[in-house]
Tab-separated table of C-alpha atoms in Angstrom:
chain	number	residue	atom	x	y	z
H	128	MET	CA	-252.134	78.988	-177.637
H	129	ALA	CA	-250.391	78.732	-174.276
H	130	SER	CA	-246.702	79.564	-173.891
H	131	GLY	CA	-244.138	76.792	-173.336
H	132	VAL	CA	-243.928	77.165	-169.566
H	133	VAL	CA	-247.680	77.282	-169.095
H	134	ARG	CA	-248.069	74.329	-171.439
H	135	ARG	CA	-245.529	72.245	-169.475
H	136	ALA	CA	-247.300	73.133	-166.238
H	137	MET	CA	-250.600	72.010	-167.716
H	138	VAL	CA	-249.044	68.665	-168.717
H	139	TYR	CA	-247.505	68.278	-165.261
H	140	LEU	CA	-250.849	68.923	-163.570
H	141	GLY	CA	-252.626	66.530	-165.943
H	142	LEU	CA	-254.807	69.196	-167.540
H	143	THR	CA	-253.681	68.235	-171.046
H	144	ASP	CA	-252.152	65.176	-172.695
H	145	GLU	CA	-248.471	64.885	-173.403
H	146	GLU	CA	-249.135	63.949	-177.035
H	147	GLU	CA	-250.586	67.400	-177.556
H	148	PHE	CA	-247.386	68.947	-176.218
H	149	GLU	CA	-245.409	70.459	-179.078
H	150	TYR	CA	-241.681	70.782	-178.736
H	151	ASP	CA	-239.923	73.747	-180.276
H	152	ALA	CA	-236.930	72.883	-182.398
H	153	TYR	CA	-233.670	74.017	-180.877
H	154	GLU	CA	-231.681	76.297	-183.114
H	155	GLU	CA	-227.965	76.839	-182.735
H	156	PRO	CA	-227.127	80.487	-182.103
H	157	ARG	CA	-225.363	81.982	-185.059
H	158	GLU	CA	-222.186	83.946	-184.728
H	159	PRO	CA	-222.097	87.288	-186.550
H	160	GLU	CA	-220.167	87.198	-189.759
H	161	PRO	CA	-216.684	88.710	-189.439
H	162	VAL	CA	-216.177	91.966	-191.249
H	163	GLY	CA	-213.197	92.877	-193.399
H	164	ALA	CA	-210.060	90.936	-194.318
H	165	ALA	CA	-210.219	88.658	-191.267
H	166	ALA	CA	-213.398	86.981	-192.547
H	167	PRO	CA	-211.744	84.217	-194.619
H	168	ALA	CA	-209.285	83.368	-191.805
H	169	ALA	CA	-212.035	83.115	-189.151
H	170	ALA	CA	-214.202	80.982	-191.427
H	171	SER	CA	-211.316	78.611	-192.160
H	172	GLN	CA	-210.545	78.286	-188.440
H	173	ARG	CA	-214.169	77.370	-187.702
H	174	ARG	CA	-214.133	74.774	-190.487
H	175	ALA	CA	-210.816	73.330	-189.318
H	176	TYR	CA	-212.138	73.013	-185.771
H	177	ALA	CA	-215.378	71.421	-186.903
H	178	GLU	CA	-213.545	68.926	-189.149
H	179	THR	CA	-211.028	67.864	-186.488
H	180	PRO	CA	-212.151	64.493	-185.152
H	181	GLU	CA	-212.403	64.133	-181.399
H	182	PRO	CA	-209.922	61.656	-179.945
H	183	SER	CA	-211.588	58.565	-178.610
H	184	ALA	CA	-210.530	56.021	-176.045
H	185	THR	CA	-210.584	53.250	-178.662
H	186	THR	CA	-208.102	54.893	-181.034
H	187	GLY	CA	-205.548	55.349	-178.286
H	188	SER	CA	-204.644	58.838	-179.450
H	189	VAL	CA	-205.131	60.305	-175.976
H	190	SER	CA	-203.015	59.339	-173.024
H	191	VAL	CA	-204.105	60.287	-169.547
H	192	ARG	CA	-201.933	59.942	-166.510
H	193	PRO	CA	-202.695	61.272	-163.057
H	194	ILE	CA	-200.247	63.787	-161.649
H	195	SER	CA	-199.381	63.308	-158.023
H	196	PRO	CA	-198.636	66.367	-155.882
H	197	ARG	CA	-194.929	65.424	-155.735
H	198	ASP	CA	-194.510	65.256	-159.521
H	199	PRO	CA	-193.007	68.362	-161.066
H	200	ALA	CA	-195.388	70.446	-163.119
H	201	PRO	CA	-195.603	69.328	-166.740
H	202	GLU	CA	-193.760	71.386	-169.295
H	203	PRO	CA	-196.005	74.132	-170.592
H	204	SER	CA	-196.774	73.984	-174.280
H	205	GLY	CA	-197.380	76.981	-176.459
H	206	GLY	CA	-196.004	79.514	-173.984
H	207	VAL	CA	-198.725	78.906	-171.381
H	208	ALA	CA	-197.495	78.881	-167.790
H	209	VAL	CA	-199.029	76.376	-165.385
H	210	ALA	CA	-199.308	77.591	-161.779
H	211	PRO	CA	-198.606	75.015	-159.063
H	212	PRO	CA	-201.520	74.159	-156.796
H	213	PRO	CA	-201.656	76.175	-153.560
H	214	ARG	CA	-200.142	74.507	-150.524
H	215	PRO	CA	-202.418	73.881	-147.543
H	216	VAL	CA	-201.793	76.068	-144.520
H	217	VAL	CA	-202.007	74.720	-140.982
H	218	ARG	CA	-202.921	77.296	-138.378
H	219	PRO	CA	-202.895	76.509	-134.654
H	220	MET	CA	-206.227	76.788	-132.858
H	221	PRO	CA	-206.073	79.275	-129.995
H	222	THR	CA	-206.655	77.746	-126.604
H	223	PRO	CA	-209.454	79.291	-124.568
H	224	ALA	CA	-208.216	81.931	-122.189
H	225	SER	CA	-208.745	81.438	-118.490
H	226	ALA	CA	-209.876	84.537	-116.669
H	227	LYS	CA	-210.854	85.519	-113.166
H	228	VAL	CA	-214.618	85.493	-112.636
H	229	HIS	CA	-216.232	88.843	-111.809
H	230	VAL	CA	-219.066	88.518	-109.266
H	231	VAL	CA	-222.052	90.879	-109.486
H	232	ALA	CA	-224.987	90.967	-107.033
H	233	PRO	CA	-227.327	93.483	-108.725
H	234	SER	CA	-229.618	95.569	-106.542
H	235	ARG	CA	-231.167	97.567	-109.399
H	236	PHE	CA	-231.441	97.096	-113.151
H	237	SER	CA	-228.785	99.719	-113.899
H	238	ASP	CA	-226.231	97.167	-112.627
H	239	ALA	CA	-226.823	95.313	-115.906
H	240	GLN	CA	-224.410	97.737	-117.588
H	241	GLU	CA	-221.561	96.472	-115.399
H	242	ILE	CA	-222.422	92.879	-116.363
H	243	GLY	CA	-222.519	93.778	-120.047
H	244	ASP	CA	-219.263	95.738	-119.960
H	245	ARG	CA	-217.352	92.924	-118.256
H	246	PHE	CA	-218.837	90.298	-120.580
H	247	LYS	CA	-217.932	92.334	-123.699
H	248	LYS	CA	-214.325	92.461	-122.439
H	249	SER	CA	-214.289	88.617	-122.461
H	250	GLN	CA	-214.435	88.268	-118.692
H	251	PRO	CA	-216.716	85.622	-117.154
H	252	VAL	CA	-219.409	87.089	-114.909
H	253	LEU	CA	-221.192	85.391	-112.026
H	254	VAL	CA	-224.593	86.979	-111.406
H	255	ASP	CA	-225.942	86.439	-107.870
H	256	LEU	CA	-229.675	87.208	-107.790
H	257	LYS	CA	-230.343	85.997	-104.209
H	258	ARG	CA	-230.756	89.501	-102.777
H	259	GLY	CA	-232.864	91.001	-105.583
H	260	ASP	CA	-236.638	91.010	-105.787
H	261	ARG	CA	-238.527	88.723	-108.186
H	262	GLU	CA	-239.110	91.372	-110.882
H	263	LEU	CA	-235.436	92.425	-110.895
H	264	SER	CA	-234.333	88.783	-111.096
H	265	ARG	CA	-236.589	88.146	-114.088
H	266	ARG	CA	-235.320	91.221	-115.933
H	267	MET	CA	-231.669	90.417	-115.166
H	268	ILE	CA	-232.063	86.829	-116.417
H	269	ASP	CA	-233.610	88.172	-119.625
H	270	PHE	CA	-230.748	90.651	-120.048
H	271	CYS	CA	-228.065	88.042	-119.321
H	272	SER	CA	-229.536	85.489	-121.705
H	273	GLY	CA	-229.761	88.146	-124.410
H	274	ILE	CA	-226.174	89.298	-124.064
H	275	THR	CA	-224.807	85.749	-123.991
H	276	TYR	CA	-226.781	84.855	-127.104
H	277	GLY	CA	-225.784	88.052	-128.888
H	278	LEU	CA	-222.077	87.632	-128.145
H	279	GLU	CA	-222.143	83.829	-128.652
H	280	GLY	CA	-221.335	83.014	-125.057
H	281	ALA	CA	-222.842	80.547	-122.597
H	282	MET	CA	-225.110	80.986	-119.599
H	283	GLU	CA	-225.134	78.300	-116.934
H	284	LYS	CA	-227.143	78.039	-113.725
H	285	VAL	CA	-224.537	77.161	-111.082
H	286	GLY	CA	-226.581	77.602	-107.921
H	287	ASP	CA	-229.917	78.730	-106.532
H	288	GLN	CA	-230.490	82.055	-108.358
H	289	VAL	CA	-226.821	82.172	-109.395
H	290	PHE	CA	-225.784	82.236	-113.071
H	291	LEU	CA	-222.367	82.050	-114.707
H	292	LEU	CA	-221.964	83.943	-117.992
H	293	THR	CA	-218.974	82.722	-120.004
H	294	PRO	CA	-217.767	84.392	-123.231
H	295	SER	CA	-217.134	82.107	-126.211
H	296	ASN	CA	-213.333	82.405	-126.075
H	297	VAL	CA	-212.957	81.990	-122.291
H	298	GLU	CA	-212.905	78.951	-120.050
H	299	VAL	CA	-213.355	79.102	-116.284
H	300	SER	CA	-210.552	77.150	-114.611
H	301	ALA	CA	-211.151	74.456	-112.022
H	302	ASP	CA	-209.300	76.606	-109.476
H	303	GLU	CA	-211.753	79.510	-110.039
H	304	LYS	CA	-214.713	77.153	-109.731
H	305	ARG	CA	-213.297	75.821	-106.449
H	306	LYS	CA	-212.904	79.377	-105.077
H	307	LEU	CA	-216.510	80.199	-106.023
H	308	ALA	CA	-217.737	76.967	-104.422
H	309	GLU	CA	-215.981	77.948	-101.171
H	310	LYS	CA	-217.965	81.206	-101.188
H	311	GLY	CA	-221.185	79.251	-101.741
H	312	LEU	CA	-221.718	80.647	-105.235
H	313	TYR	CA	-220.914	77.535	-107.270
H	314	ARG	CA	-222.211	74.031	-106.718
H	315	THR	CA	-220.174	71.180	-108.035
Protein backbone atom coordinates (compact mmCIF):
# COMPACT_ATOMS: atom_id res chain seq x y z
CA MET A 1 0.00 0.00 0.00
CA ALA A 2 1.35 3.44 -0.88
CA SER A 3 1.97 6.06 1.80
CA GLY A 4 -0.32 9.09 2.13
CA VAL A 5 1.89 11.50 0.20
CA VAL A 6 2.51 9.08 -2.64
CA ARG A 7 -1.18 8.23 -2.74
CA ARG A 8 -2.17 11.92 -2.98
CA ALA A 9 0.36 12.42 -5.76
CA MET A 10 -1.10 9.48 -7.64
CA VAL A 11 -4.60 10.99 -7.34
CA TYR A 12 -3.30 14.38 -8.47
CA LEU A 13 -1.64 12.86 -11.53
CA GLY A 14 -4.76 10.83 -12.34
CA LEU A 15 -3.11 7.45 -11.83
CA THR A 16 -5.79 6.34 -9.36
CA ASP A 17 -9.37 7.33 -8.58
CA GLU A 18 -10.26 9.61 -5.72
CA GLU A 19 -12.85 7.14 -4.42
CA GLU A 20 -10.04 4.71 -3.71
CA PHE A 21 -8.27 7.36 -1.64
CA GLU A 22 -8.57 6.51 2.04
CA TYR A 23 -8.40 9.29 4.57
CA ASP A 24 -6.77 8.67 7.91
CA ALA A 25 -8.81 9.74 10.89
CA TYR A 26 -7.31 12.68 12.73
CA GLU A 27 -6.64 11.99 16.36
CA GLU A 28 -6.26 14.71 18.95
CA PRO A 29 -2.87 14.59 20.65
CA ARG A 30 -3.21 13.53 24.23
CA GLU A 31 -1.60 15.41 27.05
CA PRO A 32 0.34 13.30 29.56
CA GLU A 33 -1.50 12.69 32.76
CA PRO A 34 -0.31 14.91 35.61
CA VAL A 35 1.54 13.14 38.36
CA GLY A 36 1.01 13.63 42.08
CA ALA A 37 -1.36 15.89 44.01
CA ALA A 38 -1.77 18.40 41.17
CA ALA A 39 -3.61 15.83 39.02
CA PRO A 40 -7.16 16.56 40.27
CA ALA A 41 -6.66 20.35 39.97
CA ALA A 42 -5.32 20.13 36.39
CA ALA A 43 -8.14 17.81 35.35
CA SER A 44 -10.77 20.13 36.82
CA GLN A 45 -9.23 23.12 35.03
CA ARG A 46 -9.36 21.28 31.70
CA ARG A 47 -13.01 20.35 32.31
CA ALA A 48 -13.91 23.90 33.33
CA TYR A 49 -12.29 25.28 30.19
CA ALA A 50 -13.98 22.74 27.95
CA GLU A 51 -17.40 23.41 29.53
CA THR A 52 -17.16 27.20 29.28
CA PRO A 53 -19.30 28.28 26.33
CA GLU A 54 -17.69 30.57 23.79
CA PRO A 55 -19.27 34.01 23.65
CA SER A 56 -21.13 34.61 20.44
CA ALA A 57 -22.10 37.76 18.62
CA THR A 58 -25.80 36.93 18.99
CA THR A 59 -25.78 36.70 22.79
CA GLY A 60 -24.19 40.12 23.13
CA SER A 61 -21.85 38.96 25.87
CA VAL A 62 -18.79 40.35 24.08
CA SER A 63 -18.29 44.01 23.42
CA VAL A 64 -15.64 45.13 20.99
CA ARG A 65 -14.56 48.70 20.57
CA PRO A 66 -11.62 49.92 18.54
CA ILE A 67 -8.93 51.78 20.45
CA SER A 68 -7.57 54.83 18.71
CA PRO A 69 -3.92 55.77 19.22
CA ARG A 70 -4.94 58.80 21.32
CA ASP A 71 -7.03 56.77 23.78
CA PRO A 72 -5.25 55.91 27.01
CA ALA A 73 -4.32 52.28 27.42
CA PRO A 74 -7.09 50.20 28.95
CA GLU A 75 -6.76 49.27 32.58
CA PRO A 76 -4.88 46.01 32.91
CA SER A 77 -6.81 43.19 34.49
CA GLY A 78 -5.29 40.46 36.58
CA GLY A 79 -1.97 42.23 37.11
CA VAL A 80 -0.97 42.11 33.43
CA ALA A 81 0.73 45.25 32.16
CA VAL A 82 -0.09 46.44 28.65
CA ALA A 83 2.80 48.13 26.82
CA PRO A 84 1.90 51.13 24.65
CA PRO A 85 2.54 50.74 20.93
CA PRO A 86 5.91 52.06 19.75
CA ARG A 87 5.90 55.57 18.33
CA PRO A 88 7.04 56.01 14.73
CA VAL A 89 10.40 57.68 14.28
CA VAL A 90 11.05 60.17 11.49
CA ARG A 91 14.65 60.37 10.37
CA PRO A 92 15.85 62.97 7.86
CA MET A 93 17.25 61.63 4.60
CA PRO A 94 20.83 62.78 4.03
CA THR A 95 21.27 64.97 1.00
CA PRO A 96 23.84 63.78 -1.52
CA ALA A 97 27.22 65.35 -0.98
CA SER A 98 28.70 67.45 -3.74
CA ALA A 99 32.37 66.83 -4.33
CA LYS A 100 35.06 68.04 -6.68
CA VAL A 101 35.59 65.69 -9.62
CA HIS A 102 39.01 64.03 -9.87
CA VAL A 103 40.24 63.71 -13.47
CA VAL A 104 42.38 60.71 -14.45
CA ALA A 105 43.92 60.13 -17.91
CA PRO A 106 45.40 56.62 -17.51
CA SER A 107 48.47 55.72 -19.54
CA ARG A 108 48.87 52.20 -18.11
CA PHE A 109 46.59 49.79 -16.28
CA SER A 110 48.26 50.41 -12.92
CA ASP A 111 46.52 53.82 -12.94
CA ALA A 112 43.31 51.91 -12.17
CA GLN A 113 44.36 51.83 -8.51
CA GLU A 114 44.16 55.63 -8.33
CA ILE A 115 40.65 55.51 -9.83
CA GLY A 116 39.57 52.84 -7.36
CA ASP A 117 41.05 54.62 -4.34
CA ARG A 118 39.35 57.92 -5.17
CA PHE A 119 36.03 56.21 -5.90
CA LYS A 120 36.13 54.27 -2.60
CA LYS A 121 36.61 57.60 -0.78
CA SER A 122 33.29 58.79 -2.31
CA GLN A 123 34.90 61.16 -4.78
CA PRO A 124 33.58 61.31 -8.36
CA VAL A 125 36.18 60.35 -10.96
CA LEU A 126 36.31 61.41 -14.60
CA VAL A 127 38.25 58.89 -16.68
CA ASP A 128 39.68 60.31 -19.93
CA LEU A 129 40.66 57.46 -22.26
CA LYS A 130 41.48 59.61 -25.34
CA ARG A 131 45.25 59.14 -25.04
CA GLY A 132 45.28 55.41 -24.23
CA ASP A 133 45.47 52.58 -26.73
CA ARG A 134 42.44 50.42 -27.57
CA GLU A 135 43.40 47.50 -25.30
CA LEU A 136 44.01 49.79 -22.30
CA SER A 137 40.70 51.57 -22.90
CA ARG A 138 38.81 48.27 -22.97
CA ARG A 139 40.42 47.07 -19.74
CA MET A 140 39.84 50.41 -17.98
CA ILE A 141 36.16 50.44 -18.98
CA ASP A 142 35.81 46.91 -17.61
CA PHE A 143 37.51 47.93 -14.36
CA CYS A 144 35.43 51.10 -13.99
CA SER A 145 32.14 49.33 -14.65
CA GLY A 146 33.07 46.66 -12.12
CA ILE A 147 33.97 49.08 -9.36
CA THR A 148 30.85 51.19 -9.90
CA TYR A 149 28.66 48.10 -9.80
CA GLY A 150 30.43 46.71 -6.75
CA LEU A 151 30.16 49.95 -4.78
CA GLU A 152 26.64 50.75 -6.08
CA GLY A 153 27.70 53.84 -7.97
CA ALA A 154 26.93 55.07 -11.49
CA MET A 155 29.00 55.20 -14.65
CA GLU A 156 28.04 57.68 -17.34
CA LYS A 157 29.59 58.35 -20.74
CA VAL A 158 29.97 62.14 -20.85
CA GLY A 159 32.10 62.54 -23.96
CA ASP A 160 34.03 60.68 -26.64
CA GLN A 161 36.01 58.10 -24.60
CA VAL A 162 35.31 60.03 -21.39
CA PHE A 163 33.42 58.44 -18.47
CA LEU A 164 32.18 59.91 -15.20
CA LEU A 165 32.11 57.55 -12.21
CA THR A 166 29.82 58.80 -9.44
CA PRO A 167 29.53 57.12 -6.01
CA SER A 168 26.01 56.39 -4.74
CA ASN A 169 26.05 59.10 -2.06
CA VAL A 170 27.58 61.88 -4.20
CA GLU A 171 26.09 64.26 -6.73
CA VAL A 172 28.16 66.26 -9.20
CA SER A 173 27.12 69.91 -9.04
CA ALA A 174 26.15 71.94 -12.09
CA ASP A 175 29.15 74.20 -11.42
CA GLU A 176 31.55 71.21 -11.61
CA LYS A 177 29.90 70.01 -14.81
CA ARG A 178 30.31 73.50 -16.31
CA LYS A 179 34.03 73.55 -15.40
CA LEU A 180 34.53 70.12 -17.01
CA ALA A 181 32.65 71.25 -20.13
CA GLU A 182 35.01 74.25 -20.43
CA LYS A 183 37.95 71.82 -20.46
CA GLY A 184 36.24 69.77 -23.18
CA LEU A 185 35.71 66.76 -20.92
CA TYR A 186 31.94 67.01 -20.43
CA ARG A 187 29.31 67.51 -23.09
CA THR A 188 26.04 69.01 -22.06
